[in-house]
Amino acid sequence: MTTAGTELPVQVRAEGRCWKFGDNIPTDRLVKTKYVVEPMSVIVQHVLEDLNPEFPRRVRPGDVVVAGKHFGQSSGRAVAVKALKATGIGCVVADSFARTFYRNCFEVGLPALEIPGVTGLVADGDTLEVDVVAGTFRNRTNGETRSAAPADAFLLEMLQAGGLIKLAAARPELFDRPSGG
């Protein structure tokens, strides 16, 4: 139980329904350009809608987005990552991520794990378990499991803090700049 003004730590484990997407999905397909100026309450109603119209209506907390190669490519707009997080998904797992998108996941507190070949292990609707810190993936529906190298320790610390801003508030010494020229 939490008290007013406190938050639970970011979950680094997810268990939920698989939402499978393909290769080369740019951030503009996660959140269409026409929505980026809208409040998050509006944006979240349209996340990934042109790739799967059911996603924004049926996604549930803890669900797992699984994608192919180069997920989140193109623009480095963090709104795409923030919108995915706002859907309540537990994490995103991909064959590979665009580097900026991957980093943005940790900066906003959205667990992400890169597992080459993961799209070949899942189908839409499968029940998945993912542990981002341990680097483990399990498809409870078909029994497939994989392990991968977890993210860099600093990224995991950022994730567990709830994102970059919360880490900076909790550990300002990490961000102190030396004085002088």
Short mmCIF file of N, CA and C in Angstrom, two decimals:
data_model
loop_
_atom_site.label_atom_id
_atom_site.label_comp_id
_atom_site.label_asym_id
_atom_site.label_seq_id
_atom_site.Cartn_x
_atom_site.Cartn_y
_atom_site.Cartn_z
N MET A 1 0.84 -1.18 0.00
CA MET A 1 0.00 0.00 0.00
C MET A 1 0.89 1.24 0.00
N THR A 2 0.48 2.24 -0.77
CA THR A 2 1.23 3.49 -0.79
C THR A 2 0.42 4.57 -0.09
N THR A 3 1.12 5.59 0.32
CA THR A 3 0.45 6.73 0.93
C THR A 3 0.45 7.87 -0.06
N ALA A 4 -0.35 8.87 0.20
CA ALA A 4 -0.44 10.02 -0.70
C ALA A 4 0.94 10.59 -0.96
N GLY A 5 1.23 10.85 -2.24
CA GLY A 5 2.50 11.46 -2.59
C GLY A 5 3.62 10.47 -2.85
N THR A 6 3.37 9.18 -2.66
CA THR A 6 4.39 8.19 -2.95
C THR A 6 3.95 7.33 -4.13
N GLU A 7 4.90 6.79 -4.83
CA GLU A 7 4.60 5.94 -5.97
C GLU A 7 5.27 4.59 -5.79
N LEU A 8 4.66 3.59 -6.37
CA LEU A 8 5.30 2.28 -6.39
C LEU A 8 6.51 2.35 -7.30
N PRO A 9 7.53 1.54 -7.05
CA PRO A 9 8.67 1.54 -7.96
C PRO A 9 8.25 1.02 -9.34
N VAL A 10 8.98 1.42 -10.36
CA VAL A 10 8.70 0.94 -11.70
C VAL A 10 8.87 -0.57 -11.73
N GLN A 11 7.91 -1.24 -12.32
CA GLN A 11 7.99 -2.69 -12.45
C GLN A 11 8.95 -3.04 -13.58
N VAL A 12 9.85 -3.95 -13.35
CA VAL A 12 10.78 -4.38 -14.38
C VAL A 12 10.41 -5.76 -14.90
N ARG A 13 9.33 -6.29 -14.34
CA ARG A 13 8.77 -7.56 -14.81
C ARG A 13 7.37 -7.27 -15.34
N ALA A 14 7.03 -7.94 -16.43
CA ALA A 14 5.70 -7.77 -17.00
C ALA A 14 5.12 -9.15 -17.30
N GLU A 15 3.83 -9.25 -17.14
CA GLU A 15 3.11 -10.46 -17.51
C GLU A 15 1.79 -10.02 -18.11
N GLY A 16 1.57 -10.41 -19.35
CA GLY A 16 0.34 -10.00 -20.00
C GLY A 16 0.23 -10.50 -21.41
N ARG A 17 -0.79 -10.00 -22.07
CA ARG A 17 -1.11 -10.38 -23.43
C ARG A 17 -0.10 -9.79 -24.42
N CYS A 18 0.23 -10.58 -25.42
CA CYS A 18 1.13 -10.13 -26.48
C CYS A 18 0.36 -9.35 -27.54
N TRP A 19 0.92 -8.21 -27.89
CA TRP A 19 0.47 -7.41 -29.03
C TRP A 19 1.63 -7.40 -30.01
N LYS A 20 1.53 -8.15 -31.09
CA LYS A 20 2.65 -8.33 -32.02
C LYS A 20 2.56 -7.35 -33.20
N PHE A 21 3.71 -6.74 -33.49
CA PHE A 21 3.84 -5.81 -34.60
C PHE A 21 5.07 -6.19 -35.41
N GLY A 22 5.19 -5.65 -36.61
CA GLY A 22 6.25 -6.04 -37.53
C GLY A 22 7.51 -5.21 -37.45
N ASP A 23 8.25 -5.23 -38.56
CA ASP A 23 9.53 -4.55 -38.69
C ASP A 23 9.35 -3.09 -39.12
N ASN A 24 10.38 -2.29 -38.82
CA ASN A 24 10.53 -0.93 -39.35
C ASN A 24 9.35 -0.01 -39.04
N ILE A 25 8.86 -0.09 -37.82
CA ILE A 25 7.74 0.77 -37.43
C ILE A 25 8.29 2.09 -36.90
N PRO A 26 8.01 3.19 -37.61
CA PRO A 26 8.50 4.49 -37.17
C PRO A 26 7.63 5.07 -36.05
N THR A 27 8.18 6.03 -35.36
CA THR A 27 7.43 6.67 -34.28
C THR A 27 6.16 7.33 -34.79
N ASP A 28 6.15 7.75 -36.06
CA ASP A 28 4.96 8.37 -36.64
C ASP A 28 3.82 7.37 -36.81
N ARG A 29 4.11 6.09 -36.77
CA ARG A 29 3.05 5.07 -36.81
C ARG A 29 2.57 4.74 -35.40
N LEU A 30 3.42 4.97 -34.40
CA LEU A 30 2.98 4.77 -33.02
C LEU A 30 2.01 5.87 -32.63
N VAL A 31 2.38 7.10 -32.95
CA VAL A 31 1.55 8.27 -32.69
C VAL A 31 1.57 9.13 -33.96
N LYS A 32 0.43 9.24 -34.59
CA LYS A 32 0.36 10.06 -35.80
C LYS A 32 0.67 11.51 -35.48
N THR A 33 1.31 12.16 -36.42
CA THR A 33 1.73 13.55 -36.26
C THR A 33 0.59 14.46 -35.83
N LYS A 34 -0.60 14.23 -36.35
CA LYS A 34 -1.73 15.13 -36.03
C LYS A 34 -2.12 15.09 -34.56
N TYR A 35 -1.66 14.07 -33.81
CA TYR A 35 -2.03 13.97 -32.40
C TYR A 35 -0.95 14.47 -31.43
N VAL A 36 0.25 14.74 -31.89
CA VAL A 36 1.34 15.05 -30.96
C VAL A 36 1.13 16.32 -30.14
N VAL A 37 0.27 17.20 -30.58
CA VAL A 37 0.00 18.43 -29.82
C VAL A 37 -1.19 18.28 -28.87
N GLU A 38 -1.84 17.15 -28.91
CA GLU A 38 -3.01 16.90 -28.07
C GLU A 38 -2.57 16.47 -26.67
N PRO A 39 -3.47 16.57 -25.70
CA PRO A 39 -3.15 16.05 -24.36
C PRO A 39 -2.96 14.53 -24.42
N MET A 40 -2.19 13.99 -23.50
CA MET A 40 -1.93 12.55 -23.50
C MET A 40 -3.22 11.74 -23.42
N SER A 41 -4.24 12.26 -22.77
CA SER A 41 -5.52 11.55 -22.68
C SER A 41 -6.14 11.31 -24.06
N VAL A 42 -5.84 12.17 -25.01
CA VAL A 42 -6.31 12.01 -26.39
C VAL A 42 -5.34 11.13 -27.16
N ILE A 43 -4.06 11.40 -27.04
CA ILE A 43 -3.04 10.65 -27.77
C ILE A 43 -3.18 9.15 -27.50
N VAL A 44 -3.35 8.78 -26.25
CA VAL A 44 -3.38 7.37 -25.86
C VAL A 44 -4.54 6.62 -26.54
N GLN A 45 -5.56 7.32 -26.96
CA GLN A 45 -6.69 6.70 -27.65
C GLN A 45 -6.37 6.33 -29.10
N HIS A 46 -5.17 6.73 -29.56
CA HIS A 46 -4.81 6.51 -30.96
C HIS A 46 -3.48 5.79 -31.15
N VAL A 47 -2.86 5.34 -30.08
CA VAL A 47 -1.56 4.67 -30.17
C VAL A 47 -1.68 3.41 -31.02
N LEU A 48 -0.85 3.32 -32.03
CA LEU A 48 -0.75 2.17 -32.93
C LEU A 48 -2.05 1.83 -33.65
N GLU A 49 -2.99 2.76 -33.70
CA GLU A 49 -4.31 2.45 -34.23
C GLU A 49 -4.32 2.07 -35.71
N ASP A 50 -3.42 2.63 -36.51
CA ASP A 50 -3.46 2.25 -37.93
C ASP A 50 -2.80 0.91 -38.18
N LEU A 51 -2.02 0.40 -37.23
CA LEU A 51 -1.44 -0.94 -37.36
C LEU A 51 -2.33 -2.01 -36.75
N ASN A 52 -3.06 -1.65 -35.70
CA ASN A 52 -4.03 -2.55 -35.08
C ASN A 52 -5.09 -1.68 -34.40
N PRO A 53 -6.23 -1.48 -35.07
CA PRO A 53 -7.28 -0.61 -34.52
C PRO A 53 -7.80 -1.05 -33.15
N GLU A 54 -7.61 -2.31 -32.80
CA GLU A 54 -8.06 -2.81 -31.50
C GLU A 54 -7.12 -2.42 -30.36
N PHE A 55 -5.86 -2.16 -30.68
CA PHE A 55 -4.87 -1.91 -29.63
C PHE A 55 -5.29 -0.81 -28.65
N PRO A 56 -5.60 0.40 -29.10
CA PRO A 56 -5.91 1.45 -28.11
C PRO A 56 -7.17 1.16 -27.28
N ARG A 57 -8.05 0.35 -27.81
CA ARG A 57 -9.29 0.04 -27.09
C ARG A 57 -9.16 -1.16 -26.16
N ARG A 58 -8.28 -2.10 -26.50
CA ARG A 58 -8.26 -3.36 -25.76
C ARG A 58 -6.99 -3.63 -24.96
N VAL A 59 -5.97 -2.79 -25.12
CA VAL A 59 -4.74 -2.99 -24.36
C VAL A 59 -5.04 -2.85 -22.87
N ARG A 60 -4.37 -3.66 -22.08
CA ARG A 60 -4.58 -3.67 -20.62
C ARG A 60 -3.24 -3.50 -19.91
N PRO A 61 -3.29 -2.99 -18.67
CA PRO A 61 -2.04 -2.86 -17.90
C PRO A 61 -1.30 -4.20 -17.82
N GLY A 62 -0.01 -4.12 -18.06
CA GLY A 62 0.84 -5.30 -18.02
C GLY A 62 1.03 -5.98 -19.35
N ASP A 63 0.20 -5.66 -20.35
CA ASP A 63 0.36 -6.27 -21.66
C ASP A 63 1.75 -5.96 -22.22
N VAL A 64 2.16 -6.75 -23.21
CA VAL A 64 3.51 -6.63 -23.75
C VAL A 64 3.43 -6.37 -25.25
N VAL A 65 4.06 -5.30 -25.69
CA VAL A 65 4.19 -5.03 -27.12
C VAL A 65 5.45 -5.75 -27.59
N VAL A 66 5.30 -6.56 -28.63
CA VAL A 66 6.43 -7.27 -29.24
C VAL A 66 6.52 -6.79 -30.68
N ALA A 67 7.71 -6.37 -31.08
CA ALA A 67 7.88 -5.82 -32.42
C ALA A 67 9.13 -6.39 -33.07
N GLY A 68 9.23 -6.17 -34.36
CA GLY A 68 10.34 -6.67 -35.14
C GLY A 68 11.57 -5.79 -35.08
N LYS A 69 12.23 -5.69 -36.22
CA LYS A 69 13.48 -4.95 -36.31
C LYS A 69 13.22 -3.45 -36.43
N HIS A 70 14.13 -2.68 -35.83
CA HIS A 70 14.14 -1.21 -35.95
C HIS A 70 12.87 -0.56 -35.40
N PHE A 71 12.34 -1.09 -34.32
CA PHE A 71 11.12 -0.52 -33.74
C PHE A 71 11.41 0.89 -33.23
N GLY A 72 10.53 1.83 -33.59
CA GLY A 72 10.67 3.21 -33.14
C GLY A 72 11.64 4.02 -33.97
N GLN A 73 11.85 3.64 -35.20
CA GLN A 73 12.79 4.38 -36.05
C GLN A 73 12.22 5.72 -36.47
N SER A 74 13.00 6.50 -37.17
CA SER A 74 12.65 7.81 -37.68
C SER A 74 12.88 8.89 -36.67
N SER A 75 11.80 9.54 -36.30
CA SER A 75 11.86 10.68 -35.40
C SER A 75 12.27 10.25 -34.00
N GLY A 76 12.95 11.11 -33.29
CA GLY A 76 13.33 10.83 -31.91
C GLY A 76 12.33 11.39 -30.92
N ARG A 77 11.11 11.69 -31.39
CA ARG A 77 10.10 12.28 -30.50
C ARG A 77 9.78 11.36 -29.34
N ALA A 78 10.00 11.84 -28.16
CA ALA A 78 9.72 11.05 -26.95
C ALA A 78 8.23 10.85 -26.74
N VAL A 79 7.38 11.62 -27.41
CA VAL A 79 5.94 11.46 -27.23
C VAL A 79 5.49 10.06 -27.61
N ALA A 80 6.16 9.42 -28.55
CA ALA A 80 5.78 8.05 -28.93
C ALA A 80 5.99 7.09 -27.78
N VAL A 81 7.12 7.21 -27.09
CA VAL A 81 7.40 6.36 -25.94
C VAL A 81 6.45 6.70 -24.79
N LYS A 82 6.25 7.98 -24.54
CA LYS A 82 5.34 8.39 -23.47
C LYS A 82 3.92 7.88 -23.72
N ALA A 83 3.50 7.89 -24.96
CA ALA A 83 2.16 7.40 -25.29
C ALA A 83 2.06 5.89 -25.08
N LEU A 84 3.08 5.15 -25.48
CA LEU A 84 3.08 3.70 -25.22
C LEU A 84 2.99 3.44 -23.73
N LYS A 85 3.79 4.16 -22.96
CA LYS A 85 3.76 3.98 -21.50
C LYS A 85 2.38 4.32 -20.95
N ALA A 86 1.76 5.36 -21.47
CA ALA A 86 0.45 5.79 -20.98
C ALA A 86 -0.64 4.76 -21.24
N THR A 87 -0.41 3.83 -22.17
CA THR A 87 -1.40 2.77 -22.40
C THR A 87 -1.42 1.78 -21.24
N GLY A 88 -0.35 1.79 -20.42
CA GLY A 88 -0.27 0.86 -19.30
C GLY A 88 0.48 -0.42 -19.61
N ILE A 89 1.05 -0.52 -20.81
CA ILE A 89 1.77 -1.75 -21.13
C ILE A 89 2.88 -1.99 -20.11
N GLY A 90 3.20 -3.26 -19.91
CA GLY A 90 4.25 -3.62 -18.95
C GLY A 90 5.64 -3.43 -19.51
N CYS A 91 5.80 -3.66 -20.80
CA CYS A 91 7.09 -3.45 -21.44
C CYS A 91 6.94 -3.60 -22.94
N VAL A 92 8.01 -3.27 -23.63
CA VAL A 92 8.09 -3.48 -25.07
C VAL A 92 9.34 -4.32 -25.32
N VAL A 93 9.17 -5.35 -26.13
CA VAL A 93 10.25 -6.25 -26.50
C VAL A 93 10.35 -6.22 -28.02
N ALA A 94 11.55 -6.13 -28.55
CA ALA A 94 11.70 -6.07 -30.00
C ALA A 94 12.94 -6.83 -30.44
N ASP A 95 12.90 -7.24 -31.71
CA ASP A 95 14.09 -7.84 -32.32
C ASP A 95 15.24 -6.85 -32.23
N SER A 96 14.94 -5.58 -32.54
CA SER A 96 15.90 -4.49 -32.36
C SER A 96 15.13 -3.17 -32.32
N PHE A 97 15.74 -2.20 -31.66
CA PHE A 97 15.14 -0.87 -31.51
C PHE A 97 15.99 0.17 -32.22
N ALA A 98 15.33 1.24 -32.65
CA ALA A 98 16.09 2.43 -33.01
C ALA A 98 16.72 2.92 -31.72
N ARG A 99 17.98 3.30 -31.77
CA ARG A 99 18.72 3.64 -30.54
C ARG A 99 18.07 4.77 -29.74
N THR A 100 17.62 5.82 -30.40
CA THR A 100 17.01 6.94 -29.66
C THR A 100 15.72 6.48 -28.98
N PHE A 101 14.92 5.71 -29.67
CA PHE A 101 13.68 5.20 -29.09
C PHE A 101 14.00 4.34 -27.86
N TYR A 102 14.98 3.47 -27.98
CA TYR A 102 15.37 2.58 -26.88
C TYR A 102 15.78 3.40 -25.65
N ARG A 103 16.62 4.39 -25.87
CA ARG A 103 17.07 5.25 -24.76
C ARG A 103 15.88 6.01 -24.16
N ASN A 104 14.98 6.50 -25.02
CA ASN A 104 13.81 7.22 -24.52
C ASN A 104 12.94 6.33 -23.63
N CYS A 105 12.88 5.04 -23.92
CA CYS A 105 12.10 4.13 -23.06
C CYS A 105 12.59 4.22 -21.62
N PHE A 106 13.87 4.12 -21.42
CA PHE A 106 14.44 4.17 -20.07
C PHE A 106 14.28 5.55 -19.45
N GLU A 107 14.40 6.59 -20.26
CA GLU A 107 14.28 7.95 -19.75
C GLU A 107 12.88 8.27 -19.24
N VAL A 108 11.86 7.61 -19.77
CA VAL A 108 10.50 7.86 -19.28
C VAL A 108 9.99 6.73 -18.37
N GLY A 109 10.82 5.71 -18.15
CA GLY A 109 10.43 4.64 -17.24
C GLY A 109 9.61 3.54 -17.88
N LEU A 110 9.79 3.31 -19.18
CA LEU A 110 9.10 2.22 -19.87
C LEU A 110 10.09 1.07 -20.09
N PRO A 111 9.87 -0.08 -19.44
CA PRO A 111 10.79 -1.20 -19.63
C PRO A 111 10.88 -1.65 -21.08
N ALA A 112 12.09 -1.92 -21.53
CA ALA A 112 12.33 -2.37 -22.91
C ALA A 112 13.41 -3.45 -22.89
N LEU A 113 13.24 -4.44 -23.75
CA LEU A 113 14.21 -5.54 -23.84
C LEU A 113 14.37 -5.90 -25.30
N GLU A 114 15.62 -6.02 -25.73
CA GLU A 114 15.93 -6.40 -27.10
C GLU A 114 16.29 -7.88 -27.14
N ILE A 115 15.51 -8.65 -27.91
CA ILE A 115 15.75 -10.08 -28.07
C ILE A 115 15.65 -10.40 -29.56
N PRO A 116 16.79 -10.56 -30.23
CA PRO A 116 16.74 -10.89 -31.66
C PRO A 116 15.90 -12.15 -31.91
N GLY A 117 15.02 -12.06 -32.90
CA GLY A 117 14.18 -13.19 -33.26
C GLY A 117 12.91 -13.35 -32.44
N VAL A 118 12.62 -12.42 -31.55
CA VAL A 118 11.47 -12.57 -30.64
C VAL A 118 10.15 -12.66 -31.39
N THR A 119 10.02 -12.00 -32.54
CA THR A 119 8.74 -12.03 -33.24
C THR A 119 8.40 -13.44 -33.74
N GLY A 120 9.42 -14.27 -33.92
CA GLY A 120 9.18 -15.65 -34.34
C GLY A 120 8.73 -16.55 -33.20
N LEU A 121 8.71 -16.02 -31.99
CA LEU A 121 8.35 -16.82 -30.81
C LEU A 121 6.95 -16.56 -30.30
N VAL A 122 6.23 -15.61 -30.93
CA VAL A 122 4.95 -15.18 -30.38
C VAL A 122 3.88 -15.05 -31.45
N ALA A 123 2.64 -15.04 -30.97
CA ALA A 123 1.48 -14.70 -31.78
C ALA A 123 0.64 -13.72 -30.97
N ASP A 124 -0.13 -12.91 -31.66
CA ASP A 124 -1.04 -12.01 -30.95
C ASP A 124 -1.87 -12.80 -29.95
N GLY A 125 -1.97 -12.27 -28.74
CA GLY A 125 -2.81 -12.89 -27.73
C GLY A 125 -2.10 -13.88 -26.82
N ASP A 126 -0.89 -14.31 -27.17
CA ASP A 126 -0.14 -15.20 -26.29
C ASP A 126 0.07 -14.52 -24.94
N THR A 127 0.25 -15.30 -23.90
CA THR A 127 0.56 -14.76 -22.58
C THR A 127 2.07 -14.80 -22.39
N LEU A 128 2.65 -13.64 -22.10
CA LEU A 128 4.10 -13.50 -22.00
C LEU A 128 4.52 -13.08 -20.61
N GLU A 129 5.74 -13.48 -20.24
CA GLU A 129 6.41 -13.01 -19.03
C GLU A 129 7.77 -12.46 -19.44
N VAL A 130 8.08 -11.27 -18.98
CA VAL A 130 9.34 -10.63 -19.32
C VAL A 130 9.95 -10.04 -18.06
N ASP A 131 11.25 -10.27 -17.87
CA ASP A 131 12.00 -9.64 -16.78
C ASP A 131 13.13 -8.84 -17.43
N VAL A 132 12.99 -7.53 -17.44
CA VAL A 132 13.94 -6.67 -18.14
C VAL A 132 15.31 -6.67 -17.47
N VAL A 133 15.35 -6.72 -16.14
CA VAL A 133 16.63 -6.71 -15.43
C VAL A 133 17.38 -8.03 -15.64
N ALA A 134 16.68 -9.14 -15.58
CA ALA A 134 17.31 -10.45 -15.78
C ALA A 134 17.55 -10.74 -17.25
N GLY A 135 16.84 -10.04 -18.13
CA GLY A 135 16.97 -10.30 -19.56
C GLY A 135 16.29 -11.58 -19.98
N THR A 136 15.17 -11.92 -19.35
CA THR A 136 14.49 -13.18 -19.66
C THR A 136 13.12 -12.93 -20.29
N PHE A 137 12.75 -13.85 -21.15
CA PHE A 137 11.50 -13.79 -21.88
C PHE A 137 10.91 -15.20 -21.90
N ARG A 138 9.61 -15.28 -21.60
CA ARG A 138 8.94 -16.58 -21.63
C ARG A 138 7.55 -16.41 -22.22
N ASN A 139 7.24 -17.23 -23.21
CA ASN A 139 5.90 -17.28 -23.77
C ASN A 139 5.18 -18.42 -23.06
N ARG A 140 4.27 -18.07 -22.16
CA ARG A 140 3.57 -19.09 -21.39
C ARG A 140 2.61 -19.90 -22.25
N THR A 141 2.19 -19.36 -23.38
CA THR A 141 1.26 -20.07 -24.25
C THR A 141 1.94 -21.23 -24.97
N ASN A 142 3.14 -21.01 -25.52
CA ASN A 142 3.79 -22.07 -26.30
C ASN A 142 5.07 -22.61 -25.66
N GLY A 143 5.47 -22.07 -24.51
CA GLY A 143 6.64 -22.58 -23.80
C GLY A 143 7.98 -22.06 -24.27
N GLU A 144 8.02 -21.22 -25.29
CA GLU A 144 9.29 -20.68 -25.79
C GLU A 144 9.92 -19.75 -24.75
N THR A 145 11.22 -19.88 -24.56
CA THR A 145 11.95 -18.99 -23.66
C THR A 145 13.21 -18.49 -24.35
N ARG A 146 13.67 -17.33 -23.94
CA ARG A 146 14.92 -16.76 -24.43
C ARG A 146 15.52 -15.90 -23.34
N SER A 147 16.82 -15.76 -23.42
CA SER A 147 17.55 -14.84 -22.55
C SER A 147 18.35 -13.90 -23.43
N ALA A 148 18.52 -12.72 -22.95
CA ALA A 148 19.31 -11.72 -23.67
C ALA A 148 20.05 -10.88 -22.65
N ALA A 149 21.06 -10.21 -23.12
CA ALA A 149 21.79 -9.31 -22.22
C ALA A 149 20.87 -8.18 -21.82
N PRO A 150 20.74 -7.93 -20.52
CA PRO A 150 19.93 -6.79 -20.09
C PRO A 150 20.62 -5.48 -20.47
N ALA A 151 19.90 -4.43 -20.35
CA ALA A 151 20.44 -3.10 -20.65
C ALA A 151 21.60 -2.76 -19.73
N ASP A 152 22.34 -1.75 -20.11
CA ASP A 152 23.42 -1.20 -19.31
C ASP A 152 22.92 -0.87 -17.91
N ALA A 153 23.77 -1.02 -16.92
CA ALA A 153 23.40 -0.80 -15.52
C ALA A 153 22.83 0.60 -15.28
N PHE A 154 23.39 1.62 -15.92
CA PHE A 154 22.87 2.98 -15.73
C PHE A 154 21.45 3.09 -16.27
N LEU A 155 21.17 2.48 -17.42
CA LEU A 155 19.81 2.52 -17.97
C LEU A 155 18.84 1.81 -17.04
N LEU A 156 19.26 0.69 -16.48
CA LEU A 156 18.39 -0.03 -15.55
C LEU A 156 18.15 0.77 -14.28
N GLU A 157 19.17 1.47 -13.81
CA GLU A 157 18.99 2.33 -12.63
C GLU A 157 17.99 3.45 -12.95
N MET A 158 18.12 4.01 -14.13
CA MET A 158 17.20 5.06 -14.57
C MET A 158 15.76 4.50 -14.63
N LEU A 159 15.62 3.31 -15.19
CA LEU A 159 14.31 2.67 -15.29
C LEU A 159 13.71 2.43 -13.91
N GLN A 160 14.49 1.87 -13.01
CA GLN A 160 13.99 1.55 -11.68
C GLN A 160 13.65 2.79 -10.87
N ALA A 161 14.28 3.91 -11.20
CA ALA A 161 13.96 5.17 -10.53
C ALA A 161 12.66 5.78 -11.05
N GLY A 162 12.22 5.30 -12.21
CA GLY A 162 11.01 5.85 -12.81
C GLY A 162 11.29 6.79 -13.95
N GLY A 163 12.53 6.85 -14.40
CA GLY A 163 12.91 7.70 -15.51
C GLY A 163 14.03 8.66 -15.14
N LEU A 164 14.49 9.39 -16.12
CA LEU A 164 15.63 10.28 -15.95
C LEU A 164 15.36 11.40 -14.94
N ILE A 165 14.21 12.01 -15.02
CA ILE A 165 13.92 13.12 -14.11
C ILE A 165 13.89 12.65 -12.67
N LYS A 166 13.26 11.52 -12.43
CA LYS A 166 13.20 11.00 -11.06
C LYS A 166 14.57 10.54 -10.58
N LEU A 167 15.39 9.99 -11.47
CA LEU A 167 16.75 9.61 -11.08
C LEU A 167 17.57 10.85 -10.73
N ALA A 168 17.43 11.90 -11.51
CA ALA A 168 18.17 13.14 -11.24
C ALA A 168 17.75 13.73 -9.90
N ALA A 169 16.47 13.63 -9.57
CA ALA A 169 16.00 14.15 -8.28
C ALA A 169 16.52 13.31 -7.12
N ALA A 170 16.57 12.01 -7.33
CA ALA A 170 17.00 11.11 -6.25
C ALA A 170 18.51 11.05 -6.11
N ARG A 171 19.24 11.24 -7.20
CA ARG A 171 20.69 11.12 -7.17
C ARG A 171 21.35 12.26 -7.92
N PRO A 172 21.24 13.47 -7.42
CA PRO A 172 21.79 14.63 -8.14
C PRO A 172 23.30 14.55 -8.36
N GLU A 173 23.99 13.79 -7.52
CA GLU A 173 25.45 13.67 -7.69
C GLU A 173 25.82 13.04 -9.03
N LEU A 174 24.93 12.27 -9.62
CA LEU A 174 25.20 11.67 -10.92
C LEU A 174 25.27 12.72 -12.02
N PHE A 175 24.65 13.86 -11.76
CA PHE A 175 24.50 14.86 -12.80
C PHE A 175 25.26 16.15 -12.50
N ASP A 176 26.00 16.18 -11.41
CA ASP A 176 26.80 17.36 -11.08
C ASP A 176 27.87 17.53 -12.14
N ARG A 177 28.03 18.74 -12.58
CA ARG A 177 29.08 19.04 -13.54
C ARG A 177 30.26 19.63 -12.80
N PRO A 178 31.46 19.22 -13.18
CA PRO A 178 32.62 19.80 -12.52
C PRO A 178 32.72 21.29 -12.84
N SER A 179 33.18 22.05 -11.86
CA SER A 179 33.33 23.49 -12.08
C SER A 179 34.63 23.75 -12.84
N GLY A 180 34.70 24.89 -13.41
CA GLY A 180 35.92 25.26 -14.15
C GLY A 180 35.71 25.14 -15.63
N GLY A 181 36.74 25.48 -16.37
CA GLY A 181 36.61 25.62 -17.78
C GLY A 181 36.98 24.57 -18.63
#
